[in-house]
Amino acid sequence: MVQEVVSSFKDLYGSVPRVFRSPGRINIIGEHTDYNGGFVLPAAINKELYFAVTPNTVKAFRFFAFDLNESAEIHCTNVTQQSSKTWTNYLLGVVAQLGKRGIAVGGVDVVVGGTIPIGAGISSSAAMECGFLFALNELFSLKLSTMEMVKMAQLAEHEFAGVKCGIMDQFAVMHGKKDHVMKLDCRSTAFSYSPLKLDNHSILLCDTAVKHTLASSEYNLRRQECELGVSIVAKRFPKILSLRDVSLDQLSACKNEMKPVTFDRCSYVIEENARLEATCVALQNNMLDVVGKMMYGSHEGLRDKYSVSCGELDLLVDLARSTPGVVGARMMGGGFGGCTINIVHNDAVKPFKDRVRKEYYKARRKQENIIEVAISDGTSEIS
Ligand code: GLA
């Protein structure tokens, strides 16, 4: 794929580009905890976007999206949110962030394309933002640190894509390390790497092949619901800054002061942070059965309390749960479509795939997309 992107660049612009790669991400557990000051456990994966890029002298951003076969040209003085060809917003969004810091970059020619399925919930958008910002940082020697770029890419998503996302996706895309998961404290941004040892097991993603339109509005609403919960609890317990600080006992003490739905959203987040801690301990001790139990618990919380699942995701998780050799499964990412993440014994990979093929993709006439994941490094230049 990278060769195709580079050839397309040479055909279009007639010069030799620098080439960068930017991966998608998975998250083992810790969903909707990032914007609540909690913890996440993501990793970058071997599905990636490739960027072929050079500066130009025409003072414009000339973009070509290889997979969409679409081009766009935006003058450097006109970096605004676009209502058509919305994929350009992920690129222009990071240019706007540079502008806010007083950094003006000249025009660039870009071809972007890759192997991350769009809308599958494995962060093609963060890969776009991070990959392009990383490339600009190198091309124009901007000397931004990786964490600065993560935060700028996150703001690009807020301001140009309209999703008030947490920091997980951009962090994971940039900081990924081959064969390792990262435990990130989303409040302090302190993190640690641990090797992911899954003896004889594989990680499989099953794409629902749906993305319900509520996804981004409901996402932003969940954020508000959690903030409301925090403001109620903080009246009684003033030291509380986010749900990360709240215990279930404290939440229960305030139960009568909030709507049942607020209570459910908050208790899900508190429980999910606890499940993440238990998962980390279990991974260290090779107790995959416990990891699996936590993953199913996470899915149930996301479905019943946080209300971000959907029928397609629930069906895929039910198929996983009732297939021998599948250790754990849950919806992954923001919800309302996208993928499930499954930990599957190697002997069960084929039977599981066959079953999902028959009972999900064929039964529902969906485009099949089952991804076997390898854990890779974060965004980098390809020499
Ligand atoms: C999306 C957001 C992340 C995170 C997840 C849910 O992927 O971009 O910041 O909130 O949803 O865990």
PDB file of C-alpha atoms in Angstrom, residues 22-25 44-50 114-117 122 127 205 369 371-374 376:
ATOM      1  CA  SER A  22       0.450   6.552  11.386  1.00  0.00           C
ATOM      2  CA  PRO A  23      -1.359   3.587  12.972  1.00  0.00           C
ATOM      3  CA  GLY A  24      -4.862   2.893  14.243  1.00  0.00           C
ATOM      4  CA  ARG A  25      -5.391   1.782  17.834  1.00  0.00           C
ATOM      5  CA  ALA A  44      -1.227   1.025  18.296  1.00  0.00           C
ATOM      6  CA  ILE A  45      -1.873  -1.635  15.627  1.00  0.00           C
ATOM      7  CA  ASN A  46      -0.653  -2.770  12.240  1.00  0.00           C
ATOM      8  CA  LYS A  47      -3.428  -1.045  10.325  1.00  0.00           C
ATOM      9  CA  GLU A  48      -2.030   2.275   9.284  1.00  0.00           C
ATOM     10  CA  LEU A  49      -2.207   5.361   7.116  1.00  0.00           C
ATOM     11  CA  TYR A  50       0.692   6.421   4.885  1.00  0.00           C
ATOM     12  CA  GLY A 114      -3.740   3.175   3.950  1.00  0.00           C
ATOM     13  CA  THR A 115      -5.254   0.132   5.534  1.00  0.00           C
ATOM     14  CA  ILE A 116      -7.287   1.559   8.430  1.00  0.00           C
ATOM     15  CA  PRO A 117     -10.966   0.970   7.728  1.00  0.00           C
ATOM     16  CA  ILE A 122     -10.011   2.108  15.351  1.00  0.00           C
ATOM     17  CA  ALA A 127      -4.193   8.553  12.674  1.00  0.00           C
ATOM     18  CA  LEU A 205     -11.584  -7.133  15.812  1.00  0.00           C
ATOM     19  CA  ASN A 369     -14.290  -7.256   8.097  1.00  0.00           C
ATOM     20  CA  ILE A 371      -9.113  -7.950  11.603  1.00  0.00           C
ATOM     21  CA  GLU A 372      -6.341  -9.971  13.262  1.00  0.00           C
ATOM     22  CA  VAL A 373      -4.328  -7.430  15.164  1.00  0.00           C
ATOM     23  CA  ALA A 374      -0.595  -7.137  15.724  1.00  0.00           C
ATOM     24  CA  SER A 376       2.873  -1.888  16.417  1.00  0.00           C
TER      25      SER A 376
END
